[in-house]
XYZ file of C-alpha atoms in Angstrom:
697
model
C -78.220 75.965 -8.568
C -78.211 80.555 -8.786
C -77.138 82.517 -5.553
C -78.318 85.866 -5.537
C -76.910 88.311 -3.021
C -78.751 90.253 0.203
C -79.446 93.272 0.318
C -76.318 93.648 2.885
C -74.309 90.928 1.030
C -74.961 93.432 -1.970
C -73.414 96.520 0.245
C -70.508 94.518 1.375
C -69.075 94.255 -2.295
C -69.970 97.360 -3.878
C -68.051 99.060 -0.264
C -64.873 97.644 -1.489
C -62.585 99.155 -3.246
C -59.418 98.302 -5.332
C -55.654 98.540 -3.300
C -54.265 102.043 -4.187
C -51.292 101.657 -6.757
C -48.961 102.987 -4.597
C -49.329 100.615 -1.512
C -49.123 97.303 -4.598
C -46.026 99.162 -6.313
C -44.077 99.205 -2.786
C -45.063 95.480 -2.016
C -43.872 94.194 -5.051
C -40.965 96.167 -4.132
C -39.846 94.538 -0.767
C -39.036 91.332 -2.807
C -36.516 93.437 -4.984
C -33.344 91.785 -2.893
C -34.947 88.375 -4.772
C -32.454 88.147 -7.968
C -31.024 84.796 -9.066
C -26.969 84.686 -9.091
C -24.352 83.422 -11.220
C -24.396 79.279 -9.878
C -27.998 79.108 -10.421
C -27.380 80.213 -13.909
C -24.973 77.681 -14.670
C -26.455 75.031 -13.101
C -30.017 75.004 -15.005
C -28.430 75.305 -18.466
C -26.401 72.169 -16.099
C -30.241 70.809 -15.705
C -31.604 71.344 -19.010
C -28.526 68.900 -20.414
C -29.077 66.900 -18.021
C -32.720 66.019 -18.917
C -31.918 66.237 -22.593
C -29.212 63.347 -23.065
C -29.771 61.239 -19.455
C -33.891 61.567 -18.901
C -35.151 58.559 -20.032
C -38.117 60.049 -22.257
C -35.828 62.616 -23.544
C -38.388 64.714 -25.129
C -37.954 67.738 -26.803
C -37.464 70.981 -25.275
C -39.600 73.399 -27.295
C -42.441 75.487 -27.001
C -45.513 72.964 -25.836
C -42.895 72.303 -23.055
C -42.422 75.679 -22.937
C -46.472 75.733 -22.308
C -46.088 73.129 -20.202
C -43.788 73.975 -17.837
C -46.114 77.437 -17.785
C -48.710 75.899 -16.448
C -46.904 73.946 -13.645
C -45.250 76.765 -12.874
C -48.484 78.402 -12.507
C -50.271 76.027 -10.282
C -47.354 75.715 -8.158
C -47.597 79.639 -7.226
C -51.006 79.453 -7.363
C -52.727 76.770 -7.293
C -56.340 77.898 -6.139
C -56.552 80.656 -7.883
C -56.511 83.250 -5.576
C -53.816 85.697 -5.762
C -53.622 86.040 -9.521
C -55.787 88.550 -11.125
C -56.697 88.081 -15.274
C -54.598 90.952 -16.253
C -51.519 89.149 -14.193
C -52.001 86.234 -15.962
C -52.747 88.410 -19.753
C -49.022 89.627 -18.277
C -47.509 87.026 -18.031
C -49.109 84.713 -21.438
C -46.206 86.448 -22.905
C -44.225 83.997 -21.854
C -45.599 81.206 -22.389
C -44.242 79.836 -25.081
C -40.634 81.400 -24.451
C -39.889 78.970 -21.040
C -37.839 76.598 -23.553
C -34.730 79.612 -24.762
C -35.015 81.195 -21.232
C -33.866 78.098 -20.508
C -30.794 77.339 -23.008
C -29.769 81.249 -23.207
C -30.051 80.569 -18.560
C -32.238 83.626 -18.624
C -33.996 82.661 -15.132
C -35.919 86.709 -14.944
C -38.886 86.233 -16.038
C -39.657 83.055 -13.552
C -38.531 84.861 -10.454
C -40.472 88.079 -12.104
C -43.738 85.816 -11.309
C -42.596 84.202 -7.956
C -42.104 88.188 -6.795
C -46.499 89.392 -8.177
C -46.899 86.198 -5.790
C -44.889 87.087 -2.889
C -46.111 90.771 -2.925
C -49.944 89.137 -3.367
C -50.269 86.231 -0.351
C -49.018 89.574 1.067
C -50.943 90.951 0.887
C -53.950 88.706 1.676
C -51.806 88.253 4.674
C -52.542 91.855 5.783
C -56.128 91.846 4.942
C -56.645 88.467 6.627
C -55.259 89.592 9.887
C -57.300 93.640 9.435
C -60.045 91.388 9.122
C -59.699 88.926 12.629
C -58.588 92.079 14.821
C -62.308 92.846 14.352
C -63.107 89.519 15.922
C -65.129 86.143 14.090
C -68.415 87.716 15.307
C -67.746 90.637 13.255
C -68.568 88.659 10.231
C -72.284 88.273 8.910
C -72.495 84.199 8.254
C -76.629 84.186 7.877
C -76.268 85.758 4.051
C -76.351 83.943 1.613
C -73.659 83.064 -0.493
C -71.101 80.467 -1.986
C -67.612 79.635 -1.879
C -66.036 77.566 -4.430
C -62.960 75.303 -2.363
C -61.829 73.578 -5.683
C -60.737 76.340 -7.871
C -58.418 74.537 -9.551
C -59.625 75.657 -13.153
C -61.788 78.118 -11.769
C -61.652 81.203 -14.062
C -59.223 83.999 -12.252
C -60.724 87.129 -10.641
C -60.491 90.178 -12.967
C -59.150 92.311 -11.353
C -58.213 93.533 -8.267
C -60.871 94.342 -6.855
C -62.608 90.944 -7.169
C -58.917 89.721 -5.831
C -59.834 90.958 -2.436
C -64.434 89.731 -2.715
C -62.570 86.288 -3.015
C -60.542 86.510 -0.057
C -63.259 87.857 1.536
C -65.097 84.927 1.250
C -62.032 82.359 0.889
C -61.664 83.518 4.943
C -64.874 83.199 5.663
C -65.061 79.735 5.015
C -61.431 78.683 6.189
C -63.553 80.039 9.857
C -66.465 78.837 8.927
C -64.717 75.777 8.249
C -63.130 75.571 12.274
C -66.525 77.147 13.251
C -68.394 73.399 12.730
C -65.226 71.612 14.429
C -66.459 72.998 17.186
C -63.990 75.590 17.537
C -65.154 78.890 19.442
C -64.612 82.598 17.184
C -62.187 83.399 19.821
C -60.277 79.869 19.265
C -60.675 80.277 15.906
C -59.003 84.221 15.900
C -56.619 83.305 17.882
C -55.402 80.667 16.126
C -55.527 82.187 11.767
C -54.187 85.962 13.474
C -51.302 83.485 14.699
C -51.368 81.499 11.396
C -50.924 84.198 9.010
C -48.672 86.232 11.639
C -46.253 83.183 11.072
C -46.482 83.426 6.868
C -45.744 87.160 6.772
C -42.425 85.998 8.895
C -42.161 83.530 6.663
C -42.621 85.417 3.848
C -40.435 87.517 4.969
C -37.923 85.094 5.033
C -37.593 83.920 1.173
C -34.230 83.379 -0.338
C -33.812 82.915 -3.847
C -32.842 79.654 -3.555
C -36.622 79.081 -3.127
C -37.700 81.078 -5.484
C -34.774 78.755 -8.293
C -36.034 75.420 -6.343
C -39.724 75.632 -7.389
C -38.659 77.505 -11.308
C -36.796 74.417 -12.001
C -39.467 72.870 -10.808
C -41.955 73.417 -12.358
C -39.108 72.660 -15.596
C -38.117 69.486 -14.060
C -41.811 68.350 -13.680
C -42.893 68.194 -16.581
C -40.669 65.799 -17.681
C -42.173 63.214 -15.006
C -43.154 63.892 -10.698
C -40.179 61.703 -10.321
C -37.408 64.210 -11.960
C -37.022 66.905 -9.125
C -34.011 69.383 -8.715
C -33.036 69.447 -5.231
C -31.290 72.526 -3.669
C -27.987 72.073 -1.908
C -29.996 72.339 1.664
C -32.533 69.927 0.321
C -28.813 68.060 -1.356
C -27.719 67.777 2.366
C -31.244 67.004 4.046
C -31.239 63.752 1.635
C -27.788 62.606 2.450
C -28.514 62.758 5.814
C -31.887 60.910 5.487
C -30.357 58.048 3.431
C -27.497 58.028 6.395
C -30.102 57.634 8.372
C -28.084 60.145 10.837
C -31.652 61.347 11.779
C -34.990 59.498 11.837
C -37.603 59.929 11.550
C -42.359 58.676 11.811
C -41.745 56.843 8.964
C -44.758 58.351 6.009
C -43.818 59.272 2.560
C -45.495 62.290 2.169
C -45.840 64.753 -0.179
C -47.616 68.704 -1.088
C -51.254 69.152 -1.007
C -52.080 72.495 -2.416
C -51.393 74.968 1.221
C -51.467 71.157 3.111
C -48.912 68.257 3.351
C -50.577 64.778 3.391
C -49.665 61.421 3.943
C -48.618 59.121 0.733
C -47.463 56.023 1.811
C -46.637 54.014 5.794
C -43.689 52.505 5.327
C -43.913 49.317 7.402
C -43.363 49.000 11.129
C -41.740 52.943 10.922
C -43.571 55.114 13.853
C -46.522 55.715 11.765
C -47.165 52.290 10.819
C -46.680 50.700 14.497
C -49.097 53.053 15.477
C -51.920 52.524 13.781
C -52.998 56.570 14.511
C -52.235 57.465 10.601
C -53.423 56.125 6.961
C -52.296 56.853 3.698
C -53.958 60.525 2.158
C -54.040 61.965 6.079
C -53.480 65.647 5.891
C -51.036 67.702 8.113
C -51.822 70.489 10.283
C -48.832 70.578 12.290
C -45.939 69.829 14.445
C -44.592 70.046 17.661
C -41.340 68.845 19.511
C -42.282 66.632 22.399
C -44.539 68.480 24.416
C -44.103 72.062 22.868
C -46.145 74.263 21.453
C -46.871 72.780 17.462
C -46.320 74.530 14.941
C -49.171 75.561 12.796
C -47.899 74.180 8.665
C -50.775 75.147 6.275
C -49.133 76.831 3.417
C -45.658 75.502 4.020
C -43.253 74.102 1.369
C -43.253 69.993 2.211
C -38.906 70.936 2.550
C -39.861 72.313 5.555
C -42.558 70.228 7.092
C -40.121 67.660 6.783
C -37.204 69.188 8.461
C -39.650 69.892 11.849
C -40.711 66.370 11.783
C -37.065 65.108 11.872
C -34.796 64.630 15.002
C -33.162 62.263 17.020
C -33.938 58.676 17.437
C -35.991 58.439 19.907
C -37.315 62.216 19.885
C -40.691 63.033 20.476
C -43.040 64.696 17.763
C -45.756 65.291 18.084
C -48.718 65.732 14.921
C -52.912 67.922 14.498
C -53.851 65.744 11.344
C -56.940 65.626 9.509
C -57.973 61.930 8.959
C -58.935 61.289 5.447
C -61.343 59.451 6.455
C -63.761 63.200 7.714
C -65.624 64.702 4.973
C -64.585 66.607 2.483
C -64.016 70.583 3.524
C -64.245 68.964 7.392
C -61.408 70.036 9.332
C -61.650 68.179 13.398
C -58.478 67.126 13.562
C -56.671 64.636 16.076
C -52.984 64.915 17.914
C -51.236 62.228 17.799
C -47.962 61.190 19.668
C -45.022 59.916 17.467
C -41.922 58.295 18.547
C -38.950 59.262 16.073
C -37.314 55.624 15.715
C -35.605 53.869 11.751
C -37.558 51.291 10.922
C -35.765 47.825 12.547
C -35.553 45.447 9.721
C -36.204 42.864 11.911
C -39.367 43.885 12.662
C -40.148 44.319 8.517
C -39.670 40.960 7.939
C -42.209 38.507 6.642
C -44.306 36.412 8.507
C -46.858 33.280 9.176
C -50.232 32.449 10.034
C -52.978 30.070 9.475
C -55.964 30.552 8.014
C -58.779 28.416 8.815
C -61.798 27.850 6.565
C -64.918 25.240 6.504
C -65.872 23.846 2.862
C -68.627 22.132 2.749
C -68.709 21.317 6.495
C -64.917 20.466 5.735
C -62.046 22.868 7.399
C -59.564 23.584 5.240
C -55.549 25.512 6.144
C -53.887 27.731 3.767
C -51.293 29.076 4.655
C -50.542 32.945 4.534
C -47.460 34.848 4.280
C -47.046 38.752 5.049
C -44.467 40.507 3.424
C -43.829 44.100 4.680
C -41.211 44.694 2.685
C -39.299 43.265 0.725
C -35.226 43.759 2.747
C -31.624 42.562 2.515
C -29.205 42.618 5.316
C -26.522 44.577 2.455
C -23.900 44.606 5.030
C -24.325 41.221 6.028
C -24.540 39.674 2.542
C -21.198 41.807 1.266
C -19.920 40.226 4.342
C -20.180 37.361 3.654
C -22.050 36.244 6.231
C -23.464 33.021 6.212
C -27.243 33.765 7.847
C -27.601 37.480 6.952
C -31.019 37.987 6.879
C -33.652 38.979 3.343
C -37.334 37.987 1.966
C -36.447 35.085 -0.124
C -34.448 33.212 2.648
C -37.860 33.988 5.251
C -40.650 33.059 3.289
C -38.031 29.950 2.107
C -38.218 28.410 5.840
C -41.279 29.854 6.236
C -43.755 27.687 3.290
C -41.742 24.923 4.836
C -42.437 25.459 8.252
C -46.543 25.859 6.362
C -45.555 22.275 4.726
C -45.133 20.696 7.105
C -48.484 21.979 9.316
C -49.523 20.134 6.029
C -51.422 23.302 3.803
C -53.501 23.412 0.961
C -52.368 26.611 -0.083
C -50.513 29.717 -0.048
C -52.085 33.029 -0.156
C -49.211 35.680 -0.179
C -50.150 39.201 1.586
C -48.031 42.143 -0.154
C -50.798 45.066 0.699
C -49.245 48.068 1.268
C -45.753 46.457 0.639
C -44.086 49.905 -0.807
C -41.215 47.549 -2.234
C -37.890 47.824 -1.899
C -34.456 45.330 -3.556
C -35.430 44.935 -6.269
C -32.534 42.100 -6.092
C -35.163 40.406 -3.558
C -38.014 40.256 -5.811
C -36.221 38.713 -8.430
C -35.208 36.182 -5.786
C -38.516 35.305 -4.677
C -40.102 34.706 -8.300
C -37.418 32.610 -8.126
C -39.416 30.400 -5.228
C -42.384 29.884 -7.243
C -41.203 29.504 -10.509
C -38.724 27.182 -12.944
C -36.396 29.129 -13.852
C -36.242 32.650 -16.454
C -36.578 35.810 -17.010
C -38.232 37.815 -13.758
C -37.916 41.573 -14.644
C -36.677 43.909 -17.667
C -35.260 47.173 -17.434
C -34.996 49.376 -20.042
C -32.449 52.464 -20.163
C -32.876 55.797 -21.692
C -30.131 54.268 -24.477
C -32.657 52.155 -25.379
C -30.687 48.950 -23.899
C -32.699 46.414 -22.190
C -31.626 44.957 -19.235
C -33.075 41.404 -18.793
C -32.672 40.064 -14.468
C -32.827 36.173 -14.754
C -33.429 34.419 -12.033
C -30.786 30.959 -12.850
C -31.727 28.623 -9.751
C -33.029 24.929 -11.150
C -36.647 23.196 -9.942
C -38.930 25.373 -8.001
C -39.583 25.307 -4.247
C -42.803 25.430 -3.958
C -45.502 24.118 -7.204
C -48.073 24.259 -4.626
C -51.765 26.500 -5.176
C -50.934 29.953 -4.791
C -52.627 33.214 -4.850
C -51.153 36.717 -4.138
C -52.983 39.230 -2.223
C -52.319 43.677 -3.717
C -54.112 46.718 -3.282
C -53.019 50.331 -4.193
C -49.948 50.373 -2.008
C -48.577 47.570 -3.434
C -45.362 49.400 -4.890
C -42.180 48.507 -7.145
C -40.639 45.808 -5.561
C -44.469 44.473 -5.728
C -45.629 44.617 -8.266
C -42.226 43.198 -10.400
C -42.962 39.616 -8.110
C -47.047 39.905 -8.465
C -46.299 40.845 -12.441
C -44.802 37.431 -12.781
C -46.791 35.371 -10.479
C -49.569 36.916 -13.007
C -47.411 36.293 -16.080
C -45.996 32.716 -15.328
C -49.508 31.713 -14.540
C -48.239 31.267 -11.365
C -50.861 32.849 -9.203
C -53.781 34.590 -8.998
C -53.181 38.313 -7.821
C -55.719 39.467 -5.820
C -56.825 42.139 -4.367
C -56.867 46.261 -5.764
C -54.749 48.014 -8.412
C -51.737 48.335 -7.730
C -49.688 52.016 -7.415
C -48.127 51.740 -10.929
C -44.335 52.740 -9.757
C -42.184 51.410 -12.220
C -39.425 53.928 -12.924
C -35.956 54.520 -11.480
C -34.419 56.917 -10.780
C -30.303 58.261 -10.308
C -28.757 61.267 -8.368
C -27.034 63.000 -10.121
C -24.762 66.416 -8.849
C -24.565 69.309 -10.158
C -22.405 72.917 -9.176
C -25.152 74.177 -7.161
C -28.013 70.766 -5.360
C -28.179 68.077 -7.701
C -31.227 67.251 -9.923
C -32.625 63.280 -9.196
C -33.422 61.832 -12.365
C -35.108 59.174 -14.155
C -34.140 57.005 -16.065
C -34.857 53.647 -16.553
C -38.182 52.177 -16.700
C -38.647 48.559 -15.480
C -41.148 46.409 -17.877
C -42.906 42.813 -16.134
C -42.001 39.319 -18.796
C -44.609 39.843 -20.545
C -43.048 43.548 -22.387
C -46.199 45.393 -20.166
C -45.277 48.150 -18.123
C -45.653 48.778 -14.363
C -45.697 51.887 -14.737
C -49.533 54.788 -14.723
C -51.004 50.811 -14.313
C -49.026 49.253 -12.029
C -50.513 45.486 -11.916
C -54.548 44.808 -12.171
C -55.513 41.535 -10.549
C -57.560 38.785 -11.667
C -60.432 39.545 -9.144
C -60.620 42.755 -7.766
C -61.526 43.640 -4.329
C -63.443 47.659 -3.544
C -61.294 49.970 -2.763
C -59.441 50.507 0.106
C -58.985 54.678 -0.647
C -59.637 56.483 -3.957
C -56.643 55.504 -6.621
C -57.712 58.783 -7.879
C -55.879 60.202 -5.104
C -53.211 57.660 -3.624
C -51.150 56.267 -7.521
C -49.199 56.902 -9.494
C -51.600 57.770 -11.942
C -52.782 60.418 -9.574
C -49.314 62.385 -9.676
C -49.112 65.579 -12.336
C -46.877 64.418 -15.783
C -46.807 60.468 -14.592
C -45.188 58.736 -17.236
C -47.350 56.281 -19.283
C -47.901 52.855 -19.839
C -46.918 51.065 -22.992
C -45.438 47.836 -24.033
C -41.682 46.969 -24.998
C -41.401 43.008 -27.368
C -41.897 39.643 -24.533
C -38.940 37.959 -23.184
C -40.675 34.242 -22.413
C -43.893 32.764 -24.476
C -46.880 33.414 -22.219
C -47.920 29.389 -21.865
C -51.461 28.750 -21.323
C -53.229 29.840 -18.654
C -55.225 27.920 -16.357
C -56.909 30.067 -14.176
C -58.451 32.479 -17.430
C -61.351 28.702 -18.351
C -62.640 29.690 -14.505
C -62.333 33.354 -14.217
C -65.783 34.086 -14.740
C -67.483 31.539 -12.458
C -64.835 32.225 -9.599
C -66.069 35.756 -10.101
C -69.731 34.967 -9.883
C -68.800 33.263 -6.471
C -66.792 35.784 -5.190
C -69.834 38.092 -5.870
C -72.351 36.027 -4.241
C -70.578 35.679 -1.135
C -69.791 39.064 -1.007
C -72.499 41.137 -2.426
C -73.981 40.612 1.378
C -70.127 41.156 3.114
C -70.679 43.566 5.570
C -67.154 44.664 4.888
C -67.425 44.603 1.503
C -70.511 46.450 1.563
C -68.812 48.935 3.544
C -66.570 49.449 1.996
C -67.982 49.988 -1.670
C -70.171 52.567 -0.221
C -68.308 54.362 2.027
C -65.783 54.898 -1.109
C -68.731 55.314 -3.313
C -70.349 58.277 -0.583
C -66.658 59.518 -0.813
C -66.959 59.985 -4.119
C -70.108 61.585 -4.315
C -69.345 64.252 -1.805
C -66.138 65.244 -3.964
C -67.711 66.197 -6.186
C -69.097 68.692 -3.969
C -67.077 71.644 -4.395
C -69.632 74.366 -4.370
C -69.882 75.343 -0.595
C -73.075 77.537 1.453
C -71.211 80.402 3.725
C -74.260 80.310 4.992
C -73.626 78.651 9.131
C -76.869 77.805 9.629
C -76.928 75.677 5.682
C -73.329 74.734 6.479
C -74.147 73.315 9.801
C -76.980 71.233 8.415
C -74.932 70.142 5.181
C -72.004 68.716 7.587
C -75.056 66.807 9.299
C -76.513 65.038 7.057
C -72.690 63.980 6.149
C -72.925 62.693 9.275
C -76.424 60.936 9.025
C -75.229 59.129 5.725
C -72.265 58.279 7.116
C -73.399 56.947 10.294
C -75.726 54.739 8.414
C -72.909 53.254 6.945
C -71.229 52.415 10.222
C -74.655 50.798 12.073
C -75.443 48.745 8.545
C -71.644 47.623 8.895
C -73.012 46.900 12.390
C -75.776 45.933 12.513
C -74.690 42.606 9.801
C -72.503 42.125 12.382
C -74.744 41.797 14.934
C -72.878 44.714 17.416
C -73.874 47.901 18.847
C -75.384 50.281 17.314
C -74.034 53.909 17.337
C -76.519 56.731 17.881
C -73.853 59.269 16.761
C -70.165 59.631 15.203
C -67.125 58.415 17.505
C -63.873 59.856 17.293
C -62.418 56.563 17.850
C -59.082 57.384 18.052
C -59.443 60.297 19.755
C -59.425 58.838 23.415
C -56.194 57.332 24.448
C -58.304 54.747 26.654
C -60.230 53.289 23.015
C -56.804 53.413 21.064
C -55.527 50.396 23.708
C -58.175 49.346 23.706
C -58.541 48.999 19.588
C -54.798 47.834 19.462
C -55.166 44.841 21.372
C -58.584 44.095 20.004
C -56.085 44.678 16.369
C -53.313 42.043 18.299
C -55.477 39.807 18.932
C -57.426 39.466 16.054
C -57.215 36.108 13.657
C -56.463 35.817 10.148
C -60.339 34.381 9.748
C -61.154 38.278 10.862
C -59.547 39.797 8.163
C -62.375 40.564 5.563
C -60.216 40.491 2.291
C -57.488 37.641 3.264
C -60.347 35.144 4.283
C -61.943 35.730 1.193
C -58.917 35.700 -1.013
C -58.457 32.467 0.482
C -62.156 31.063 -0.202
C -61.104 32.635 -3.984
C -58.145 29.871 -3.605
C -60.153 26.603 -2.285
C -62.232 27.600 -5.341
C -60.184 27.289 -7.113
C -59.017 24.000 -6.047
C -62.289 22.550 -6.142
C -62.833 23.724 -10.299
C -59.350 23.375 -12.135
C -58.052 19.332 -11.540
C -54.392 20.955 -12.194
C -54.780 23.337 -9.168
C -54.466 19.645 -6.866
C -50.690 18.830 -8.603
């Protein structure tokens, strides 16, 4: 739709003038102290050599890689394209195919020049925003008819500094409007943004040469794959501290998402997961220590946010987050409190339950074994203690207990299992197969190592299904892939995460390099990389796979295959898959939880595509009202199907401590049958038992 500017808006645009050249020059000169040193130059040469010799894929360092690095560096420096102009880009373009040569010679200066330009422009924007805010939020006209493109990843660069300043005006207006829609008062908005921008200015002035070097070298390293990264001396030290667990965190994997930090995965039994207050794709916008004031972290680097979140065991940290369940551009947030602690091995332990289902008027018992992680008490194992704790040992005991309860089949629940011990993935696979390979590891030199289950016999040969989702990763994918390749179990649920690579840490003269040196393959020869494990019967995704997963990461290594390690036997499930899917669809087409999941994801995906927003307050509020009505209709349709009370308005249940406590108690009392995905997995297994004469062997 074409939008035209009103007379007052046009007057405002015409009044914008280019920033004085002397001002821009003085801003640029204040960053002249940021220069590469000899240690960084040597480290860059070492990184080039290590990647050339040891990275799994060993791609050439040529003009094509230079172009990738250039594009990646621009995205790191200016992901929303709000700082550089088309003139800047024209100036930088002369280096587009030269970064390979710069790296080979240890020349870091072009990278520093681009970074310094971004710093000066960001500083100009902060000055501009602070000057506007000093006049008050009420001085801004929200009745004009104009729009702002929120997804600027592929937007054209501003033609010049005048166009750039108009973009800044709209960007600030959008940020204020988001906060107004989230029920913030004008004075509170002014104070919040003023404080945020002053803090960002202060942080800009604390920029070190090491910050520039780390960003520049990572722009190069991450052209190889997203898990190959350079760690500065400070970050390398923090990485070591984190590995030794001398400082604790919240049990969450984080990732940069433009100016935000996004939660990618929750560690099973960690503080965040146990709280039930956060979810993958939530965005952290502020962090506070105990009851101290929250520190706004929008625009901070990932490593800096991690430092704030981590702290002594037993201490409290407060997080202000924007839930992933919010509509796009909805800045409504909540503040939660978590107690830092180490993840206890016993809390990650596998556990069992009984799933009671009705089949043709007959009550059937199925066993469920939930495995949150693949764990092994290495210390006790290496010490030779006979009672060391491990996933396989626990699962073995649980299977025996379930068999004593005369279950007719078992569901292995690997949802949200992010992996862990590769040894345990192999050992666990051995409980369900006769003997043979479990996973293949192909190294950068082409050598293939085969991990094998050497124990003869099958511990459990009964009916089996494996339930997975997008957050089932690494060791989970190895086990699920083996169960699928050996035709041992039906794999049900969502496409798994897709991380099928192995990293190692290499020390440098200055910092460390984490690089990918191997890749996992299933016994069928298929990689788990990128695609993950595709279920035999799929459930609606409970999160957007374009947001979470290996395939969502830039430069993720591709899926491929190698020679199989086994001769695949005839698939006992294949003749019945079509019928199983038909029965599954017939049951779930009207199931309130399945319908809600499908329609909520479809709505979110539609909303994500609508990136052009109005800067007119009345229009924007009307847009939000429509979105809330759609979300309310979905929620009430689910409630009506379950016989629950309908809502008059959307409520933020998680903002009330009493409601949180009541919800936690309700969750604790839930039976396995109350989990729609788990119950449906059991019903598919019962269908299989009924259809196949071989299933009840």
